[in-house]
Short mmCIF file of C-alpha atoms and ligand atoms in Angstrom, two decimals:
data_model
loop_
_atom_site.label_atom_id
_atom_site.label_comp_id
_atom_site.label_asym_id
_atom_site.label_seq_id
_atom_site.Cartn_x
_atom_site.Cartn_y
_atom_site.Cartn_z
CA MET R 1248 84.95 72.64 104.64
CA THR R 1249 81.30 72.13 103.77
CA THR R 1250 79.49 74.42 101.33
CA SER R 1251 77.62 76.14 104.18
CA THR R 1252 80.86 77.09 105.97
CA LEU R 1253 82.50 78.51 102.81
CA PRO R 1254 82.62 82.35 102.87
CA ALA R 1255 80.18 83.89 100.38
CA LEU R 1256 81.68 85.08 97.05
CA PRO R 1257 81.29 88.86 97.78
CA ALA R 1258 83.00 88.37 101.18
CA LEU R 1259 85.86 86.46 99.51
CA ARG R 1260 86.18 89.18 96.87
CA SER R 1261 86.26 91.93 99.51
CA ARG R 1262 88.93 90.00 101.49
CA PHE R 1263 90.96 89.60 98.28
CA LYS R 1264 90.65 93.35 97.55
CA THR R 1265 91.85 94.22 101.08
CA LEU R 1266 94.81 91.83 100.78
CA LEU R 1267 95.67 93.21 97.34
CA TRP R 1268 95.70 96.86 98.54
CA VAL R 1269 97.71 95.98 101.66
CA GLY R 1270 100.23 94.17 99.40
CA LEU R 1271 100.43 97.06 96.89
CA GLY R 1272 100.70 99.63 99.71
CA SER R 1273 103.51 97.73 101.46
CA THR R 1274 105.38 97.35 98.16
CA ALA R 1275 105.02 101.11 97.48
CA LEU R 1276 106.33 101.89 100.98
CA PHE R 1277 109.29 99.51 100.47
CA VAL R 1278 110.14 101.19 97.14
CA PHE R 1279 109.73 104.68 98.63
CA ILE R 1280 112.36 103.81 101.28
CA THR R 1281 114.78 101.74 99.18
CA SER R 1282 114.66 103.98 96.10
CA GLU R 1283 113.41 107.48 96.84
CA VAL R 1284 114.66 108.03 100.43
CA LEU R 1285 118.07 106.54 99.59
CA LEU R 1286 118.22 108.66 96.43
CA MET R 1287 117.56 111.80 98.50
CA THR R 1288 120.20 110.84 101.10
CA ASP R 1289 122.85 110.22 98.39
CA TYR R 1290 123.23 106.43 98.74
CA PRO R 1291 126.57 105.73 96.94
CA MET R 1292 125.13 103.27 94.37
CA TYR R 1293 122.58 105.88 93.24
CA HIS R 1294 125.04 108.82 93.14
CA ALA R 1295 125.35 109.18 89.34
CA TYR R 1296 121.57 108.87 88.89
CA ARG R 1297 121.06 111.45 91.68
CA LEU R 1298 123.09 113.96 89.66
CA GLN R 1299 120.89 113.27 86.62
CA VAL R 1300 117.72 113.67 88.71
CA ILE R 1301 118.98 117.02 90.06
CA ALA R 1302 119.77 118.20 86.52
CA ASP R 1303 116.25 117.13 85.42
CA ARG R 1304 114.49 118.76 88.38
CA LEU R 1305 112.41 121.25 86.38
CA LEU R 1306 110.60 118.44 84.56
CA LEU R 1307 110.82 115.99 87.45
CA ILE R 1308 108.87 118.15 89.91
CA PRO R 1309 105.62 118.27 87.85
CA HIS R 1310 106.27 114.65 86.79
CA THR R 1311 106.58 113.42 90.38
CA LEU R 1312 103.60 115.43 91.65
CA ALA R 1313 101.42 114.09 88.83
CA GLY R 1314 102.64 110.52 89.46
CA ILE R 1315 101.97 110.77 93.20
CA PHE R 1316 98.43 112.05 92.57
CA ALA R 1317 97.76 109.14 90.20
CA LEU R 1318 99.27 106.62 92.61
CA LEU R 1319 97.22 107.86 95.60
CA ILE R 1320 93.90 108.53 93.86
CA GLY R 1321 93.75 104.96 92.48
CA PRO R 1322 92.96 103.18 95.77
CA ILE R 1323 90.45 105.88 96.82
CA ASN R 1324 88.54 105.68 93.54
CA PHE R 1325 88.56 101.86 93.46
CA SER R 1326 86.73 101.81 96.81
CA SER R 1327 83.10 100.76 96.18
CA ARG R 1328 82.03 102.32 99.49
CA ILE R 1329 83.45 105.76 98.68
CA ARG R 1330 82.03 105.57 95.14
CA GLN R 1331 78.54 104.70 96.40
CA GLN R 1332 78.48 107.27 99.20
CA HIS R 1333 80.42 110.15 97.59
CA LEU R 1334 79.93 109.94 93.83
CA GLN R 1335 80.86 113.61 93.34
CA LEU R 1336 84.22 113.07 95.10
CA HIS R 1337 84.81 110.01 92.88
CA ARG R 1338 84.20 112.17 89.78
CA VAL R 1339 86.45 115.04 90.91
CA LEU R 1340 89.29 112.67 91.87
CA GLY R 1341 88.77 110.80 88.60
CA ARG R 1342 89.31 114.01 86.63
CA ILE R 1343 92.43 114.83 88.66
CA TYR R 1344 93.67 111.25 87.97
CA VAL R 1345 93.20 111.69 84.19
CA ILE R 1346 94.97 115.09 84.15
CA SER R 1347 97.79 113.64 86.31
CA VAL R 1348 98.29 110.73 83.92
CA PHE R 1349 98.52 113.07 80.92
CA ILE R 1350 101.01 115.35 82.69
CA GLY R 1351 102.96 112.35 84.08
CA ALA R 1352 103.15 110.69 80.66
CA ALA R 1353 104.14 113.86 78.76
CA THR R 1354 106.85 114.81 81.27
CA GLY R 1355 108.03 111.16 81.43
CA VAL R 1356 108.54 111.10 77.64
CA ALA R 1357 110.27 114.51 77.78
CA LEU R 1358 112.60 113.21 80.52
CA ALA R 1359 113.52 110.14 78.47
CA THR R 1360 114.14 112.05 75.23
CA GLY R 1361 117.65 111.41 73.88
CA ARG R 1362 118.28 108.55 76.36
CA PRO R 1363 118.37 104.75 75.90
CA GLY R 1364 115.06 104.40 77.78
CA PHE R 1365 113.16 106.53 75.25
CA PRO R 1366 111.48 103.72 73.23
CA GLY R 1367 110.37 101.90 76.40
CA THR R 1368 109.17 105.06 78.14
CA SER R 1369 107.22 106.11 75.02
CA MET R 1370 105.44 102.74 74.88
CA GLN R 1371 104.74 102.90 78.61
CA ALA R 1372 103.35 106.44 78.23
CA ALA R 1373 101.22 105.36 75.25
CA ALA R 1374 99.75 102.43 77.23
CA TRP R 1375 99.09 104.78 80.19
CA ILE R 1376 97.27 107.31 77.98
CA VAL R 1377 95.29 104.73 75.96
CA CYS R 1378 94.02 102.86 79.06
CA THR R 1379 93.18 106.09 80.91
CA THR R 1380 91.41 107.63 77.90
CA ALA R 1381 89.39 104.43 77.43
CA ALA R 1382 88.46 104.57 81.15
CA LEU R 1383 87.33 108.19 80.75
CA ILE R 1384 85.27 107.48 77.60
CA THR R 1385 83.56 104.42 79.11
CA ALA R 1386 82.72 106.43 82.27
CA ARG R 1387 81.17 109.19 80.13
CA ASN R 1388 79.19 106.54 78.20
CA HIS R 1389 77.98 105.03 81.52
CA GLN R 1390 79.61 101.70 80.59
CA ILE R 1391 80.56 101.14 84.22
CA ALA R 1392 81.80 97.52 84.01
CA GLN R 1393 84.14 98.46 81.14
CA HIS R 1394 85.14 101.69 82.94
CA ARG R 1395 86.34 99.66 85.94
CA GLN R 1396 88.28 97.28 83.71
CA TRP R 1397 90.06 100.13 81.88
CA MET R 1398 90.81 101.85 85.19
CA ALA R 1399 92.34 98.62 86.48
CA ARG R 1400 94.58 98.52 83.36
CA SER R 1401 95.43 102.22 83.71
CA TYR R 1402 96.37 101.78 87.38
CA ALA R 1403 98.48 98.74 86.49
CA VAL R 1404 100.58 101.05 84.28
CA THR R 1405 100.68 103.68 87.07
CA PHE R 1406 101.99 100.99 89.42
CA THR R 1407 104.89 100.05 87.12
CA PHE R 1408 106.65 103.03 88.76
CA VAL R 1409 106.70 100.89 91.94
CA SER R 1410 107.12 97.38 90.48
CA SER R 1411 110.07 98.37 88.27
CA ARG R 1412 111.94 99.70 91.34
CA VAL R 1413 111.42 96.77 93.75
CA LEU R 1414 114.82 95.27 92.85
CA ASN R 1415 116.74 98.58 92.71
CA LEU R 1416 118.91 97.73 95.72
CA TRP R 1417 120.21 94.59 93.97
CA PRO R 1418 123.48 95.86 92.40
CA ARG R 1419 123.21 93.63 89.30
CA TYR R 1420 119.71 94.92 88.56
CA TRP R 1421 120.68 98.53 89.22
CA SER R 1422 123.88 98.42 87.14
CA HIS R 1423 121.89 97.32 84.07
CA LEU R 1424 119.47 100.24 84.30
CA GLY R 1425 120.26 102.97 81.80
CA ASP R 1426 121.28 100.74 78.87
CA THR R 1427 119.23 98.51 76.57
CA PHE R 1428 117.93 96.56 79.57
CA ALA R 1429 116.22 99.72 80.81
CA ALA R 1430 114.50 100.25 77.46
CA VAL R 1431 113.31 96.64 77.18
CA GLY R 1432 112.67 96.32 80.93
CA VAL R 1433 110.10 99.11 81.00
CA ILE R 1434 108.18 97.48 78.14
CA ALA R 1435 108.34 94.09 79.89
CA PHE R 1436 107.01 95.57 83.17
CA THR R 1437 104.18 97.38 81.34
CA LEU R 1438 103.18 94.28 79.35
CA ALA R 1439 103.36 91.99 82.39
CA SER R 1440 101.27 94.40 84.50
CA LEU R 1441 98.57 94.62 81.82
CA LEU R 1442 98.52 90.82 81.36
CA ILE R 1443 98.26 90.19 85.12
CA VAL R 1444 95.30 92.58 85.35
CA ASP R 1445 93.57 90.97 82.39
CA ILE R 1446 94.07 87.48 83.81
CA GLY R 1447 92.53 88.79 87.07
CA LEU R 1448 89.59 90.38 85.23
CA ASN R 1449 88.91 87.11 83.37
CA TRP R 1450 89.65 84.82 86.34
CA ARG R 1451 86.14 83.38 86.56
CA GLU R 1452 85.96 82.65 82.82
CA LEU R 1453 89.43 81.08 82.96
CA THR R 1454 88.67 78.83 85.92
CA THR R 1455 85.07 77.73 85.36
CA ARG R 1456 83.47 75.83 82.48
CA ARG R 1457 80.05 76.95 81.22
CA SER R 1458 77.42 74.26 81.74
CA ASP R 1459 75.52 74.80 78.42
C1 HEM W 585 103.06 106.50 89.90
C2 HEM W 585 103.54 107.10 88.88
C3 HEM W 585 104.90 107.76 88.85
C4 HEM W 585 105.59 108.44 89.82
C5 HEM W 585 105.17 108.72 91.25
C6 HEM W 585 106.86 108.85 89.24
C7 HEM W 585 107.86 109.56 89.89
C8 HEM W 585 109.17 109.63 89.46
C9 HEM W 585 110.31 110.03 90.25
C10 HEM W 585 110.24 110.43 91.73
C11 HEM W 585 111.40 109.95 89.48
C12 HEM W 585 112.87 110.27 89.87
C13 HEM W 585 113.39 109.29 90.91
C14 HEM W 585 113.37 107.85 90.49
O1 HEM W 585 113.63 107.52 89.30
O2 HEM W 585 113.06 107.01 91.33
C15 HEM W 585 110.96 109.50 88.16
C16 HEM W 585 111.78 109.32 87.08
C17 HEM W 585 111.35 109.03 85.81
N1 HEM W 585 110.07 108.71 85.44
FE1 HEM W 585 108.48 108.64 86.65
N2 HEM W 585 106.90 108.39 87.95
C18 HEM W 585 105.73 107.72 87.67
C19 HEM W 585 105.39 107.08 86.51
C20 HEM W 585 106.11 107.18 85.33
C21 HEM W 585 105.66 106.71 84.03
C22 HEM W 585 104.35 105.93 83.79
C23 HEM W 585 106.63 107.05 83.14
C24 HEM W 585 106.62 106.83 81.67
C25 HEM W 585 105.77 107.46 80.92
C26 HEM W 585 107.72 107.69 83.86
C27 HEM W 585 108.90 108.15 83.33
C28 HEM W 585 110.04 108.51 84.08
C29 HEM W 585 111.38 108.72 83.56
C30 HEM W 585 111.79 108.62 82.10
C31 HEM W 585 112.20 109.04 84.64
C32 HEM W 585 113.71 109.30 84.63
C33 HEM W 585 114.01 110.73 84.93
C34 HEM W 585 115.48 111.08 84.82
O3 HEM W 585 116.22 110.33 84.18
O4 HEM W 585 115.85 112.09 85.40
N3 HEM W 585 107.36 107.76 85.18
N4 HEM W 585 109.61 109.32 88.18
#
């Protein structure tokens, strides 16, 4: 391909963004079916966990609602078009996202209290709150480039709900959840998600050498 036939950088970036959201959306749909729908329909492998979820329902209802808000608002607020054309909507949804993260994190920690997953969940919640608070502060300070970076990190933590459940149907993976693996696994997913986002944010600096 000659230089003139190469797609321009903004077009490439927009194609990458579309592909990324289609990939994340398909993964979320896969997890919704293989984890949440099967949990609701009492899939035998999930039976014991289903009983725990039912017992935890008072905390799980606000937790799940907050998590769903955070999960759905992310893609809307990352859209440059919506942000440019409806800034007020972006701000309102952004506030709902921040409140959702705080409720989701607090209820998540409360749900994990007294269980093996507590240390991992606490670290995950701390990362969620720190990244989201930094995104809020940078937005208020009109540091828009940094605001987008912190939002990308915050959403990476939001998305660990999906990524950590992709392998749920694999019996060996599922049978290890609930013990030490669950505690360490949550930390590993959070760390990996944050590192992947930061590699993405620094991709140009990592792949091109400065000429001076
Ligand atoms: C997109 C964000 C999130 C959504 C939609 C969400 C939703 C849910 C749902 C539906 C459950 C019960 C069913 C299942 O485990 O699959 C659950 C469980 C749980 N979530 Fe979340 N969650 C999110 C993020 C988080 C985060 C970031 C944390 C950590 C701070 C967390 C902590 C927990 C814990 C500890 C449980 C186990 C509850 C129990 O044992 O009964 N969640 N979540």
